Amino acid sequence: MFPRELLPLVAILVGLYLAVVALSYWWARRIKREIETKEREIKHRLYEIAILKEISDRTGYSLNIQKILDVIAGSLRQFIEYSAASYMLLEPSKIVFKVDLDQSVSPQFIKDIRGRMLKSLEALLGRTLTDMPVEETLTGAIMLDDLNEPAQSFFNIPLVIGNQLVGVLTVAHTKSGLYKEEEMAILYKIVSQASQAVTSLEDVVRTEQDKIAAMLESMVEGVVMTDRDYRIVAINPSAKEIVGYAPTGIPTIFDLAEKFKGMFDLKEKLEESIKLDKLLTLDGATFGDKYYQILVSPVKANRGAMKGQILGGVIIFHDITHEKEAEKMRSDFTSMMVHELRSPLGNIKKIGELMKSSKVLEDKEASTEYAGMLYESSSSMLDLVNDLLDVSKLEAGKFEVDKQSANLKELLVERVKFFDTTARDASVSLKVSIGEGVPDTVLLDAKRTMQIMNNLLSNALKYTPKGGTVTVECFLHTPGTAIGDEALRFGLPWFSDETQKNTSKLEKSVVVAVTDTGEGLAPENIEKLWNKFAQFTSAARKGADHKGTGLGLVIVKGIVEAHGGTVGVGSKLGSGSTFYFTIPL
Amino acid sequence: MTMMKKILIIDDDKIFSKILRDGLVAGGQGKYEVVTAFDGEEGFEVAERERPDLIMLDLMMPKVTGIECLKKIRAEEWGQDTPVIVETQLSDLEKMSEGVELGVRGYIIKSDYSIDAILRQVGDVFIQ
């Protein structure tokens, strides 16, 4: 039997057992609750991360707050119950109101939340919004007229970006008593984090925009950017200067197109470029005295959600004046060559025509004269062809001189004699002046040196007016003294060469120069003298008043350099010029 | 008997000038008297002295260009209506338009036109 005295012990044991059971149940419950709380927290946290990630993924670097709100509103379903999730956004001229319905509600319900949201916006802003049109969009479930459940639960979250209220986000339900503080805190957190992200993104974008603007401002090329509707969104000072638009203010595309009148329809080209997604290169734009190549190109997003989409267009003004000038020089040169060949050829043809038809051949005197003209015309053609050959040899680096011991002094005197008649015809006095110390024989290519003298002398005589003087000079240069100083020491007329200052460093050589009392050369033209194309152009700019191909000096330089010497020019505008060259001893 | 017409050739290309003169004299069969000048400056002087009935004018010349010379002649009372035929090269088309403003009657392309063609052109000026 059960001993009575053991009863209290049993009671204690039972009590203990019950206490342990109760305690463990309590513990278990507590742990379970804790786990549940943790789970919920984790779930919320995961939701937070997921939604923020989704926002950043779907919107990329977009600053489109509406897009961000669409993402938030669309994701709320995973997290809270609602009849309607909606937002209102303040835009400059309207209010965007978007509602996502999870269940069918009555029109009155929508009207209700719309009114409440507007009121809270007004309260937050401190001004009325009654005059603003509201653009309403409904998505999700449909509205049903026969329902009559009002919004019983309602929660508003203001949207603040960069310290400015831009709208409100609202959840509403027909059931009452929903939306506890805890849930709302999380929603609040998400919205505020998204807002912060947009705010800081705006800062970044603004900084980047400033950088781009600074870059655009400092660009030499004119740049104009438009949006998809061909509205100009940016134009740099260069572009304004090029088209001659005031530095302040932004022109419209029509203003800009007006400046292109007579060239091409800029707006049409821009439309074509954007529509066909094609880069257009347009030539033939001139503003002032400059030539521009106009590049019209679509601008595409190259990253983010908009990747590949056309954002607008860009117009770039590329200055091609230099290229055009070079091109013109080349074509002027070619037409000059053609002209120079056509003239004597045309003359030869006409001489033949006259000899055939008239009685030239019966007249002894006339026959001789015509034969002379034929000789002269064909010689000038041959000279030109030879010059062209020389130049092409020079350019190919295949020009060679045949140096032999020769009497330079004699050669110069002989050349002066040869030009005596020409000088007398032009009423120009032609002299030769040879300084002391010039050796009797110099190693040079006599034929080529004659060619140099022919060029220099015919030029000098051509450019010297009646009554002027052309002097051929020859003296010895010793290192340490400038050539000009040496000439002056010998009492020779000399125009100093400003472009070549260190003639004193030249090795021991013979200097030959031709000084005239002609019109002289402007410093900017001196540089061009030795250029195949430019020399001609500088003459052409003076009104085409001097014929000639300008190849002569190019060849002179080539011959002198093949001898190891240097060429130079000194000149004073209105007084005369000195062309000189050296032959090293 | 028809009056002799005096033609002034202003051209720095001495060979062309000689050919043209011989061609005009021979082809004109005694109708044309020809005088010459070899640059724009001389051209104006000779024109002023000789008062020609027609000027054959080269455009590309040293010192004073053909256009400048023609402007000077047109500025004088005696030279306002003197017919002018401009001698050009094909590449001078731009300058020819300048010539039109100065009342140029015709043009010849130097290396292309035959003596016969030039004679016809000159004859046309006097028929008008």
PDB file of C-alpha atoms in Angstrom, chain A residues 296-524:
ATOM      1  CA  VAL A 296      24.599  65.006 -87.105  1.00  0.00           C
ATOM      2  CA  SER A 297      24.244  61.932 -84.949  1.00  0.00           C
ATOM      3  CA  PRO A 298      21.664  60.249 -82.747  1.00  0.00           C
ATOM      4  CA  VAL A 299      22.554  59.982 -79.063  1.00  0.00           C
ATOM      5  CA  LYS A 300      21.894  56.584 -77.538  1.00  0.00           C
ATOM      6  CA  ALA A 301      21.908  55.450 -73.935  1.00  0.00           C
ATOM      7  CA  ASN A 302      24.721  52.983 -73.528  1.00  0.00           C
ATOM      8  CA  ARG A 303      23.866  51.605 -70.111  1.00  0.00           C
ATOM      9  CA  GLY A 304      21.048  51.050 -67.664  1.00  0.00           C
ATOM     10  CA  ALA A 305      17.417  50.323 -68.373  1.00  0.00           C
ATOM     11  CA  MET A 306      17.420  52.734 -71.356  1.00  0.00           C
ATOM     12  CA  LYS A 307      20.349  50.990 -73.050  1.00  0.00           C
ATOM     13  CA  GLY A 308      20.182  51.253 -76.817  1.00  0.00           C
ATOM     14  CA  GLN A 309      17.344  53.733 -76.791  1.00  0.00           C
ATOM     15  CA  ILE A 310      17.718  57.008 -78.658  1.00  0.00           C
ATOM     16  CA  LEU A 311      17.741  59.930 -76.245  1.00  0.00           C
ATOM     17  CA  GLY A 312      18.116  62.717 -78.795  1.00  0.00           C
ATOM     18  CA  GLY A 313      20.565  64.112 -81.301  1.00  0.00           C
ATOM     19  CA  VAL A 314      23.862  65.931 -81.397  1.00  0.00           C
ATOM     20  CA  ILE A 315      25.159  68.401 -83.971  1.00  0.00           C
ATOM     21  CA  ILE A 316      28.898  68.944 -84.128  1.00  0.00           C
ATOM     22  CA  PHE A 317      30.611  71.761 -86.028  1.00  0.00           C
ATOM     23  CA  HIS A 318      33.990  70.587 -87.214  1.00  0.00           C
ATOM     24  CA  ASP A 319      36.226  73.338 -88.582  1.00  0.00           C
ATOM     25  CA  ILE A 320      37.765  72.135 -91.847  1.00  0.00           C
ATOM     26  CA  THR A 321      39.017  75.503 -93.081  1.00  0.00           C
ATOM     27  CA  HIS A 322      42.623  74.296 -93.139  1.00  0.00           C
ATOM     28  CA  GLU A 323      41.778  71.160 -95.072  1.00  0.00           C
ATOM     29  CA  LYS A 324      39.696  73.165 -97.509  1.00  0.00           C
ATOM     30  CA  GLU A 325      42.534  75.631 -98.003  1.00  0.00           C
ATOM     31  CA  ALA A 326      44.991  72.829 -98.648  1.00  0.00           C
ATOM     32  CA  GLU A 327      42.540  71.282-101.075  1.00  0.00           C
ATOM     33  CA  LYS A 328      42.085  74.611-102.809  1.00  0.00           C
ATOM     34  CA  MET A 329      45.842  75.058-103.022  1.00  0.00           C
ATOM     35  CA  ARG A 330      46.154  71.691-104.700  1.00  0.00           C
ATOM     36  CA  SER A 331      43.395  72.357-107.180  1.00  0.00           C
ATOM     37  CA  ASP A 332      44.690  75.882-107.858  1.00  0.00           C
ATOM     38  CA  PHE A 333      48.072  74.355-108.471  1.00  0.00           C
ATOM     39  CA  THR A 334      46.655  71.825-110.905  1.00  0.00           C
ATOM     40  CA  SER A 335      44.635  74.400-112.818  1.00  0.00           C
ATOM     41  CA  MET A 336      47.687  76.655-112.886  1.00  0.00           C
ATOM     42  CA  MET A 337      49.725  73.838-114.386  1.00  0.00           C
ATOM     43  CA  VAL A 338      47.039  73.139-116.945  1.00  0.00           C
ATOM     44  CA  HIS A 339      46.887  76.827-117.795  1.00  0.00           C
ATOM     45  CA  GLU A 340      50.648  77.097-118.101  1.00  0.00           C
ATOM     46  CA  LEU A 341      50.693  74.145-120.478  1.00  0.00           C
ATOM     47  CA  ARG A 342      47.619  75.209-122.431  1.00  0.00           C
ATOM     48  CA  SER A 343      48.849  78.710-123.227  1.00  0.00           C
ATOM     49  CA  PRO A 344      51.944  77.719-125.218  1.00  0.00           C
ATOM     50  CA  LEU A 345      50.133  74.736-126.699  1.00  0.00           C
ATOM     51  CA  GLY A 346      47.249  76.947-127.812  1.00  0.00           C
ATOM     52  CA  ASN A 347      49.745  79.370-129.312  1.00  0.00           C
ATOM     53  CA  ILE A 348      51.499  76.607-131.232  1.00  0.00           C
ATOM     54  CA  LYS A 349      48.176  75.500-132.655  1.00  0.00           C
ATOM     55  CA  LYS A 350      47.268  79.030-133.757  1.00  0.00           C
ATOM     56  CA  ILE A 351      50.693  79.567-135.291  1.00  0.00           C
ATOM     57  CA  GLY A 352      50.033  76.462-137.374  1.00  0.00           C
ATOM     58  CA  GLU A 353      46.589  77.766-138.294  1.00  0.00           C
ATOM     59  CA  LEU A 354      48.025  81.092-139.468  1.00  0.00           C
ATOM     60  CA  MET A 355      50.858  79.455-141.355  1.00  0.00           C
ATOM     61  CA  LYS A 356      48.373  77.291-143.207  1.00  0.00           C
ATOM     62  CA  SER A 357      45.872  79.968-144.123  1.00  0.00           C
ATOM     63  CA  SER A 358      47.815  83.204-144.574  1.00  0.00           C
ATOM     64  CA  LYS A 359      50.889  83.994-146.600  1.00  0.00           C
ATOM     65  CA  VAL A 360      53.303  83.740-143.715  1.00  0.00           C
ATOM     66  CA  LEU A 361      55.378  81.086-145.416  1.00  0.00           C
ATOM     67  CA  GLU A 362      55.884  83.201-148.532  1.00  0.00           C
ATOM     68  CA  ASP A 363      57.438  85.952-146.474  1.00  0.00           C
ATOM     69  CA  LYS A 364      60.983  85.123-145.401  1.00  0.00           C
ATOM     70  CA  GLU A 365      60.950  87.509-142.453  1.00  0.00           C
ATOM     71  CA  ALA A 366      57.590  86.343-141.192  1.00  0.00           C
ATOM     72  CA  SER A 367      58.668  82.694-141.526  1.00  0.00           C
ATOM     73  CA  THR A 368      61.720  83.310-139.335  1.00  0.00           C
ATOM     74  CA  GLU A 369      59.590  85.122-136.791  1.00  0.00           C
ATOM     75  CA  TYR A 370      57.040  82.317-136.672  1.00  0.00           C
ATOM     76  CA  ALA A 371      59.729  79.691-136.358  1.00  0.00           C
ATOM     77  CA  GLY A 372      61.091  81.692-133.407  1.00  0.00           C
ATOM     78  CA  MET A 373      57.650  81.791-131.808  1.00  0.00           C
ATOM     79  CA  LEU A 374      57.255  78.051-132.252  1.00  0.00           C
ATOM     80  CA  TYR A 375      60.628  77.515-130.640  1.00  0.00           C
ATOM     81  CA  GLU A 376      59.804  79.793-127.711  1.00  0.00           C
ATOM     82  CA  SER A 377      56.384  78.266-127.086  1.00  0.00           C
ATOM     83  CA  SER A 378      57.652  74.711-127.147  1.00  0.00           C
ATOM     84  CA  SER A 379      60.662  75.642-124.989  1.00  0.00           C
ATOM     85  CA  SER A 380      58.472  77.127-122.291  1.00  0.00           C
ATOM     86  CA  MET A 381      56.372  73.969-122.275  1.00  0.00           C
ATOM     87  CA  LEU A 382      59.444  71.799-122.076  1.00  0.00           C
ATOM     88  CA  ASP A 383      60.858  73.922-119.226  1.00  0.00           C
ATOM     89  CA  LEU A 384      57.662  73.476-117.313  1.00  0.00           C
ATOM     90  CA  VAL A 385      57.597  69.733-117.862  1.00  0.00           C
ATOM     91  CA  ASN A 386      61.231  69.563-116.733  1.00  0.00           C
ATOM     92  CA  ASP A 387      60.409  71.576-113.632  1.00  0.00           C
ATOM     93  CA  LEU A 388      57.589  69.187-112.829  1.00  0.00           C
ATOM     94  CA  LEU A 389      59.941  66.253-113.261  1.00  0.00           C
ATOM     95  CA  ASP A 390      62.496  67.883-110.954  1.00  0.00           C
ATOM     96  CA  VAL A 391      59.883  68.493-108.307  1.00  0.00           C
ATOM     97  CA  SER A 392      58.621  64.946-108.467  1.00  0.00           C
ATOM     98  CA  LYS A 393      62.226  63.702-108.138  1.00  0.00           C
ATOM     99  CA  LEU A 394      62.714  65.990-105.138  1.00  0.00           C
ATOM    100  CA  GLU A 395      59.544  64.714-103.533  1.00  0.00           C
ATOM    101  CA  ALA A 396      60.545  61.125-104.152  1.00  0.00           C
ATOM    102  CA  GLY A 397      63.987  61.818-102.665  1.00  0.00           C
ATOM    103  CA  LYS A 398      65.636  60.816-105.942  1.00  0.00           C
ATOM    104  CA  PHE A 399      67.145  64.169-106.805  1.00  0.00           C
ATOM    105  CA  GLU A 400      70.905  64.019-107.402  1.00  0.00           C
ATOM    106  CA  VAL A 401      73.579  66.533-108.342  1.00  0.00           C
ATOM    107  CA  ASP A 402      76.766  65.858-110.246  1.00  0.00           C
ATOM    108  CA  LYS A 403      79.481  67.806-108.409  1.00  0.00           C
ATOM    109  CA  GLN A 404      82.576  68.734-110.395  1.00  0.00           C
ATOM    110  CA  SER A 405      85.268  71.314-109.972  1.00  0.00           C
ATOM    111  CA  ALA A 406      83.957  74.477-111.667  1.00  0.00           C
ATOM    112  CA  ASN A 407      84.644  78.180-111.875  1.00  0.00           C
ATOM    113  CA  LEU A 408      81.751  79.737-109.999  1.00  0.00           C
ATOM    114  CA  LYS A 409      82.767  83.353-110.612  1.00  0.00           C
ATOM    115  CA  GLU A 410      82.838  82.798-114.356  1.00  0.00           C
ATOM    116  CA  LEU A 411      79.506  81.022-114.239  1.00  0.00           C
ATOM    117  CA  LEU A 412      77.884  83.958-112.445  1.00  0.00           C
ATOM    118  CA  VAL A 413      79.331  86.545-114.819  1.00  0.00           C
ATOM    119  CA  GLU A 414      78.159  84.487-117.788  1.00  0.00           C
ATOM    120  CA  ARG A 415      74.596  84.215-116.374  1.00  0.00           C
ATOM    121  CA  VAL A 416      74.462  87.984-115.777  1.00  0.00           C
ATOM    122  CA  LYS A 417      75.471  88.534-119.394  1.00  0.00           C
ATOM    123  CA  PHE A 418      72.744  86.122-120.502  1.00  0.00           C
ATOM    124  CA  PHE A 419      70.098  88.164-118.662  1.00  0.00           C
ATOM    125  CA  ASP A 420      71.461  91.510-119.822  1.00  0.00           C
ATOM    126  CA  THR A 421      68.935  91.887-122.635  1.00  0.00           C
ATOM    127  CA  THR A 422      65.997  91.055-120.412  1.00  0.00           C
ATOM    128  CA  ALA A 423      67.235  93.567-117.825  1.00  0.00           C
ATOM    129  CA  ARG A 424      67.674  96.277-120.424  1.00  0.00           C
ATOM    130  CA  ASP A 425      64.175  95.615-121.818  1.00  0.00           C
ATOM    131  CA  ALA A 426      62.798  96.047-118.320  1.00  0.00           C
ATOM    132  CA  SER A 427      64.953  99.154-117.687  1.00  0.00           C
ATOM    133  CA  VAL A 428      66.571  97.472-114.706  1.00  0.00           C
ATOM    134  CA  SER A 429      70.255  97.786-113.941  1.00  0.00           C
ATOM    135  CA  LEU A 430      71.893  94.369-113.532  1.00  0.00           C
ATOM    136  CA  LYS A 431      75.219  94.167-111.681  1.00  0.00           C
ATOM    137  CA  VAL A 432      77.561  91.503-110.415  1.00  0.00           C
ATOM    138  CA  SER A 433      79.747  91.989-107.357  1.00  0.00           C
ATOM    139  CA  ILE A 434      82.249  89.381-106.216  1.00  0.00           C
ATOM    140  CA  GLY A 435      83.975  89.701-102.862  1.00  0.00           C
ATOM    141  CA  GLU A 436      87.527  88.752-101.992  1.00  0.00           C
ATOM    142  CA  GLY A 437      88.593  85.279-101.093  1.00  0.00           C
ATOM    143  CA  VAL A 438      86.159  83.345-103.256  1.00  0.00           C
ATOM    144  CA  PRO A 439      88.139  80.342-104.549  1.00  0.00           C
ATOM    145  CA  ASP A 440      88.667  79.997-108.291  1.00  0.00           C
ATOM    146  CA  THR A 441      87.127  76.567-108.363  1.00  0.00           C
ATOM    147  CA  VAL A 442      84.256  75.254-106.327  1.00  0.00           C
ATOM    148  CA  LEU A 443      82.895  71.717-106.276  1.00  0.00           C
ATOM    149  CA  LEU A 444      79.397  72.000-107.716  1.00  0.00           C
ATOM    150  CA  ASP A 445      76.962  70.891-110.399  1.00  0.00           C
ATOM    151  CA  ALA A 446      77.442  73.664-112.958  1.00  0.00           C
ATOM    152  CA  LYS A 447      74.294  72.882-114.936  1.00  0.00           C
ATOM    153  CA  ARG A 448      72.122  72.881-111.824  1.00  0.00           C
ATOM    154  CA  THR A 449      73.795  76.023-110.479  1.00  0.00           C
ATOM    155  CA  MET A 450      72.943  77.740-113.768  1.00  0.00           C
ATOM    156  CA  GLN A 451      69.360  76.615-113.240  1.00  0.00           C
ATOM    157  CA  ILE A 452      69.396  78.220-109.771  1.00  0.00           C
ATOM    158  CA  MET A 453      70.691  81.476-111.202  1.00  0.00           C
ATOM    159  CA  ASN A 454      68.135  81.427-114.026  1.00  0.00           C
ATOM    160  CA  ASN A 455      65.360  81.114-111.495  1.00  0.00           C
ATOM    161  CA  LEU A 456      66.641  83.739-109.083  1.00  0.00           C
ATOM    162  CA  LEU A 457      67.504  86.233-111.818  1.00  0.00           C
ATOM    163  CA  SER A 458      64.270  85.893-113.762  1.00  0.00           C
ATOM    164  CA  ASN A 459      62.311  86.307-110.530  1.00  0.00           C
ATOM    165  CA  ALA A 460      64.305  89.348-109.460  1.00  0.00           C
ATOM    166  CA  LEU A 461      63.882  91.000-112.860  1.00  0.00           C
ATOM    167  CA  LYS A 462      60.188  90.217-112.910  1.00  0.00           C
ATOM    168  CA  TYR A 463      59.575  91.846-109.530  1.00  0.00           C
ATOM    169  CA  THR A 464      61.798  94.888-109.913  1.00  0.00           C
ATOM    170  CA  PRO A 465      60.182  98.029-111.319  1.00  0.00           C
ATOM    171  CA  LYS A 466      61.714 100.283-113.976  1.00  0.00           C
ATOM    172  CA  GLY A 467      64.822 102.086-112.792  1.00  0.00           C
ATOM    173  CA  GLY A 468      65.562  99.479-110.132  1.00  0.00           C
ATOM    174  CA  THR A 469      68.700  97.453-109.569  1.00  0.00           C
ATOM    175  CA  VAL A 470      69.413  93.735-109.369  1.00  0.00           C
ATOM    176  CA  THR A 471      72.778  92.724-107.921  1.00  0.00           C
ATOM    177  CA  VAL A 472      74.380  89.287-108.068  1.00  0.00           C
ATOM    178  CA  GLU A 473      76.718  88.871-105.094  1.00  0.00           C
ATOM    179  CA  CYS A 474      79.269  86.260-104.238  1.00  0.00           C
ATOM    180  CA  PHE A 475      81.505  86.157-101.162  1.00  0.00           C
ATOM    181  CA  LEU A 476      83.154  83.845 -98.696  1.00  0.00           C
ATOM    182  CA  HIS A 477      81.475  82.879 -95.438  1.00  0.00           C
ATOM    183  CA  THR A 478      83.621  81.910 -92.455  1.00  0.00           C
ATOM    184  CA  PRO A 479      82.040  80.371 -89.361  1.00  0.00           C
ATOM    185  CA  GLY A 480      81.495  82.773 -86.475  1.00  0.00           C
ATOM    186  CA  THR A 481      80.016  85.662 -88.433  1.00  0.00           C
ATOM    187  CA  ALA A 482      76.464  86.022 -89.708  1.00  0.00           C
ATOM    188  CA  ILE A 483      76.170  86.050 -93.502  1.00  0.00           C
ATOM    189  CA  GLY A 484      74.320  89.379 -93.476  1.00  0.00           C
ATOM    190  CA  ASP A 485      77.160  91.029 -91.512  1.00  0.00           C
ATOM    191  CA  GLU A 486      79.705  89.638 -93.949  1.00  0.00           C
ATOM    192  CA  ALA A 487      77.774  91.081 -96.893  1.00  0.00           C
ATOM    193  CA  LEU A 488      77.606  94.476 -95.222  1.00  0.00           C
ATOM    194  CA  ARG A 489      81.349  94.310 -94.509  1.00  0.00           C
ATOM    195  CA  PHE A 490      81.932  93.816 -98.225  1.00  0.00           C
ATOM    196  CA  GLY A 491      79.681  96.818 -98.842  1.00  0.00           C
ATOM    197  CA  LEU A 492      77.064  94.732-100.669  1.00  0.00           C
ATOM    198  CA  PRO A 493      73.350  95.532-100.742  1.00  0.00           C
ATOM    199  CA  TRP A 494      71.621  93.093 -98.392  1.00  0.00           C
ATOM    200  CA  PHE A 495      68.213  92.616 -96.807  1.00  0.00           C
ATOM    201  CA  SER A 496      68.736  90.680 -93.611  1.00  0.00           C
ATOM    202  CA  ASP A 497      67.063  87.345 -93.118  1.00  0.00           C
ATOM    203  CA  GLU A 498      64.909  87.430 -89.991  1.00  0.00           C
ATOM    204  CA  THR A 499      63.888  83.801 -90.153  1.00  0.00           C
ATOM    205  CA  GLN A 500      67.386  82.332 -89.986  1.00  0.00           C
ATOM    206  CA  LYS A 501      69.298  83.894 -87.117  1.00  0.00           C
ATOM    207  CA  ASN A 502      72.212  81.552 -86.690  1.00  0.00           C
ATOM    208  CA  THR A 503      73.890  81.841 -90.088  1.00  0.00           C
ATOM    209  CA  SER A 504      77.148  82.422 -88.178  1.00  0.00           C
ATOM    210  CA  LYS A 505      77.137  78.743 -87.272  1.00  0.00           C
ATOM    211  CA  LEU A 506      77.186  77.603 -90.900  1.00  0.00           C
ATOM    212  CA  GLU A 507      80.342  75.869 -92.092  1.00  0.00           C
ATOM    213  CA  LYS A 508      82.859  77.575 -94.363  1.00  0.00           C
ATOM    214  CA  SER A 509      81.124  78.126 -97.692  1.00  0.00           C
ATOM    215  CA  VAL A 510      80.609  80.320-100.702  1.00  0.00           C
ATOM    216  CA  VAL A 511      77.555  82.565-100.523  1.00  0.00           C
ATOM    217  CA  VAL A 512      75.733  83.535-103.708  1.00  0.00           C
ATOM    218  CA  ALA A 513      72.926  86.072-103.491  1.00  0.00           C
ATOM    219  CA  VAL A 514      70.602  88.055-105.725  1.00  0.00           C
ATOM    220  CA  THR A 515      69.383  91.317-104.236  1.00  0.00           C
ATOM    221  CA  ASP A 516      66.700  93.373-105.932  1.00  0.00           C
ATOM    222  CA  THR A 517      64.991  96.693-105.297  1.00  0.00           C
ATOM    223  CA  GLY A 518      61.530  95.238-105.919  1.00  0.00           C
ATOM    224  CA  GLU A 519      58.340  95.281-103.922  1.00  0.00           C
ATOM    225  CA  GLY A 520      59.676  93.000-101.154  1.00  0.00           C
ATOM    226  CA  LEU A 521      57.829  90.240 -99.355  1.00  0.00           C
ATOM    227  CA  ALA A 522      55.580  90.186 -96.323  1.00  0.00           C
ATOM    228  CA  PRO A 523      57.005  87.944 -93.540  1.00  0.00           C
ATOM    229  CA  GLU A 524      54.047  85.552 -93.765  1.00  0.00           C
TER     230      GLU A 524
END
